[in-house]
Amino acid sequence: HEEHQRVIAQLSPQLQGEVFYFLHATYLQSVPYLVGLEKEIVLQVARRLELQLYAPDETIRQRLSLMIIRSGEAIRGGRPLKVGDYWGEDFILHSARLRSAVPALATTYLETVRLSRAKLDQIRDSVPSLRKRIRAAHIRMAARRGVLFVARMVELLQVTARLRKIEGYKDLTVATPKGGVFRVIYDLFEENERQKRMCR
């Protein structure tokens, strides 16, 4: 990896860009909200990717990061992952309640590229077209995750009510830890307001 970086560092800026594009463009195109971006934007993203290597049976916990597999295999949440697969695309969400914290497990020697939210934010703030794409993806993802979370919580409350034979389980703020359903609805509102501010 270090030798690879040294070779690239000796190239001209234009050649470096072509190398980064060749190495990473295909993988980035697998993420829905990064598909079809202009080449210059893809280059900006590719330059900020970090190469990471993992040994078999190593647990991968990367907070607020998009992870894409370049070689090897892994498993996450019972789902096998291969070259081109990714996880962590929900790092564009600000509410931890709506993001998945499920780690991945390398099943072979694994090579990934990582994009942190901080680095994506650097590009998004200066590229209106990317900012628009991320906002649209953010709204869809937040709504979908919020609805699923609320559905699970309502089901849990109903089961709990039957098991404990209690009444008034529809009082969600009481029966649900930390405000549960209403807390998630508030998080969704905050997510939307934050995105509005970012797009101004």
Coordinates of C-alpha atoms in Angstrom, one line a residue:
H1 CA 0.0 0.0 0.0
E2 CA 2.8 2.5 0.9
E3 CA 4.7 1.6 -2.3
H4 CA 1.5 2.2 -4.3
Q5 CA 1.1 5.6 -2.7
R6 CA 4.7 6.5 -3.4
V7 CA 4.3 5.7 -7.1
I8 CA 1.1 7.8 -7.4
A9 CA 2.8 10.7 -5.6
Q10 CA 5.5 10.9 -8.3
L11 CA 2.9 11.3 -11.1
S12 CA 1.7 14.7 -12.4
P13 CA -1.7 15.9 -10.9
Q14 CA -3.4 15.1 -14.2
L15 CA -2.0 11.5 -14.3
Q16 CA -2.9 11.1 -10.6
G17 CA -6.5 12.0 -11.4
E18 CA -6.6 9.5 -14.2
V19 CA -5.2 6.8 -11.9
F20 CA -7.7 7.5 -9.1
Y21 CA -10.5 7.5 -11.6
F22 CA -9.4 4.2 -13.1
L23 CA -9.0 2.6 -9.6
H24 CA -12.2 3.8 -7.9
A25 CA -14.8 5.1 -10.4
T26 CA -16.5 1.7 -10.9
Y27 CA -16.8 1.1 -7.2
L28 CA -18.2 4.5 -6.5
Q29 CA -20.8 4.0 -9.2
S30 CA -22.3 1.1 -7.1
V31 CA -23.6 3.6 -4.5
P32 CA -27.0 4.9 -5.8
Y33 CA -26.5 8.6 -4.9
L34 CA -23.1 8.6 -6.5
V35 CA -24.2 7.1 -9.8
G36 CA -23.8 9.3 -12.9
L37 CA -21.7 12.0 -11.4
E38 CA -19.5 14.2 -13.6
K39 CA -16.0 12.9 -13.9
E40 CA -14.5 15.8 -12.0
I41 CA -16.8 15.2 -9.0
V42 CA -15.9 11.5 -9.1
L43 CA -12.2 12.4 -9.0
Q44 CA -12.8 14.7 -6.0
V45 CA -14.4 11.8 -4.1
A46 CA -11.9 9.2 -5.3
R47 CA -9.0 11.4 -4.0
R48 CA -10.5 11.3 -0.5
L49 CA -10.9 7.5 -0.3
E50 CA -8.7 5.6 2.2
L51 CA -7.5 2.1 1.4
Q52 CA -7.9 -0.3 4.3
L53 CA -6.9 -4.0 4.7
Y54 CA -8.4 -6.6 7.0
A55 CA -7.5 -10.1 7.9
P56 CA -10.0 -13.0 7.9
D57 CA -12.4 -13.1 10.9
E58 CA -11.6 -9.4 11.7
T59 CA -14.6 -7.3 12.7
I60 CA -15.0 -4.0 10.9
R61 CA -16.5 -1.2 12.8
Q62 CA -16.2 2.1 11.0
R63 CA -18.4 4.9 12.3
L64 CA -19.8 7.5 9.9
S65 CA -18.1 6.0 6.9
L66 CA -19.0 4.5 3.5
M67 CA -17.2 1.2 3.0
I68 CA -16.8 -0.4 -0.4
I69 CA -15.1 -3.7 -1.1
R70 CA -12.3 -3.8 -3.7
S71 CA -11.3 -7.4 -3.1
G72 CA -12.1 -10.3 -0.8
E73 CA -15.4 -11.1 0.9
A74 CA -17.2 -10.3 4.1
I75 CA -20.5 -10.8 5.9
R76 CA -22.8 -8.2 7.5
G77 CA -26.1 -8.8 9.2
G78 CA -26.1 -12.3 7.8
R79 CA -25.7 -11.0 4.2
P80 CA -22.6 -12.1 2.2
L81 CA -20.6 -9.2 0.7
K82 CA -18.4 -9.4 -2.4
V83 CA -16.4 -7.1 -4.6
G84 CA -18.3 -3.9 -5.4
D85 CA -20.7 -4.3 -2.4
Y86 CA -20.8 -1.6 0.2
W87 CA -22.3 -0.6 3.5
G88 CA -22.5 2.5 5.6
E89 CA -24.3 4.5 2.9
D90 CA -26.6 5.8 5.7
F91 CA -23.7 7.9 7.0
I92 CA -25.4 10.9 5.4
L93 CA -28.1 10.6 8.2
H94 CA -27.3 12.7 11.3
S95 CA -29.6 10.8 13.7
A96 CA -27.8 7.8 15.2
R97 CA -31.3 6.2 15.7
L98 CA -31.8 6.0 12.0
R99 CA -28.3 4.7 11.1
S100 CA -27.3 1.0 11.2
A101 CA -24.6 0.1 13.6
V102 CA -24.2 -3.5 12.5
P103 CA -20.5 -4.3 12.0
A104 CA -19.1 -6.4 9.1
L105 CA -16.9 -9.4 9.4
A106 CA -14.1 -10.2 6.9
T107 CA -14.4 -13.8 5.8
T108 CA -11.2 -13.6 3.6
Y109 CA -8.4 -11.1 3.3
L110 CA -10.3 -8.0 2.6
E111 CA -9.4 -4.7 0.8
T112 CA -11.8 -1.9 1.1
V113 CA -11.9 1.8 0.4
R114 CA -13.4 4.1 3.0
L115 CA -15.0 7.6 2.6
S116 CA -15.7 9.4 5.9
R117 CA -18.7 11.7 6.2
A118 CA -16.3 14.6 7.0
K119 CA -14.6 14.2 3.7
L120 CA -17.9 13.8 1.8
D121 CA -19.1 17.0 3.5
Q122 CA -16.0 18.9 2.2
I123 CA -17.0 18.1 -1.4
R124 CA -20.7 18.5 -1.0
D125 CA -20.4 22.0 0.4
S126 CA -18.7 23.1 -2.7
V127 CA -20.6 21.1 -5.4
P128 CA -24.3 22.1 -5.7
S129 CA -25.2 19.1 -7.9
L130 CA -23.8 16.7 -5.3
R131 CA -25.5 18.5 -2.5
K132 CA -28.8 18.2 -4.3
R133 CA -28.3 14.4 -4.9
I134 CA -27.4 13.8 -1.2
R135 CA -30.4 15.8 0.0
A136 CA -32.8 13.7 -2.1
A137 CA -31.2 10.4 -1.0
H138 CA -31.2 11.7 2.6
I139 CA -35.0 12.4 2.5
R140 CA -35.8 9.0 1.0
M141 CA -33.5 7.1 3.4
A142 CA -34.7 9.0 6.6
A143 CA -38.3 8.5 5.7
R144 CA -37.9 4.8 5.0
R145 CA -35.8 4.1 8.2
G146 CA -38.2 6.2 10.3
V147 CA -41.3 4.3 9.1
L148 CA -39.6 1.0 9.7
F149 CA -38.5 2.0 13.2
V150 CA -41.9 3.3 14.1
A151 CA -43.6 0.1 12.8
R152 CA -41.2 -2.0 14.9
M153 CA -41.8 0.0 18.0
V154 CA -45.6 -0.1 17.7
E155 CA -45.4 -3.9 17.2
L156 CA -43.2 -4.2 20.3
L157 CA -45.6 -2.1 22.3
Q158 CA -48.5 -4.2 21.2
V159 CA -46.7 -7.4 22.2
T160 CA -45.6 -6.0 25.5
A161 CA -49.2 -4.9 26.2
R162 CA -50.5 -8.4 25.6
L163 CA -47.8 -10.1 27.6
R164 CA -48.1 -7.8 30.6
K165 CA -51.9 -7.4 30.2
I166 CA -51.6 -3.7 30.7
E167 CA -53.9 -1.0 29.3
G168 CA -52.9 2.3 27.8
Y169 CA -50.0 0.9 25.7
K170 CA -50.9 3.5 23.1
D171 CA -49.4 6.1 25.3
L172 CA -46.1 5.8 23.3
T173 CA -44.1 8.4 25.3
V174 CA -44.6 6.4 28.5
A175 CA -44.3 2.9 27.2
T176 CA -41.4 3.5 24.8
P177 CA -37.9 4.1 26.2
K178 CA -36.7 7.7 25.9
G179 CA -39.8 8.8 24.0
G180 CA -39.4 6.1 21.3
V181 CA -41.7 6.7 18.4
F182 CA -42.2 10.4 19.1
R183 CA -38.4 10.8 19.5
V184 CA -37.9 9.2 16.1
I185 CA -40.5 11.5 14.5
Y186 CA -38.6 14.5 16.1
D187 CA -35.3 13.1 14.7
L188 CA -36.9 13.0 11.2
F189 CA -38.0 16.6 11.6
E190 CA -34.5 17.6 12.7
E191 CA -32.9 15.7 9.8
N192 CA -35.1 17.6 7.3
E193 CA -34.4 21.0 8.9
R194 CA -30.7 20.3 9.0
Q195 CA -30.7 19.4 5.3
K196 CA -32.6 22.6 4.5
R197 CA -30.0 24.7 6.2
M198 CA -27.2 22.9 4.4
C199 CA -28.8 23.6 1.0
R200 CA -29.1 27.4 1.6

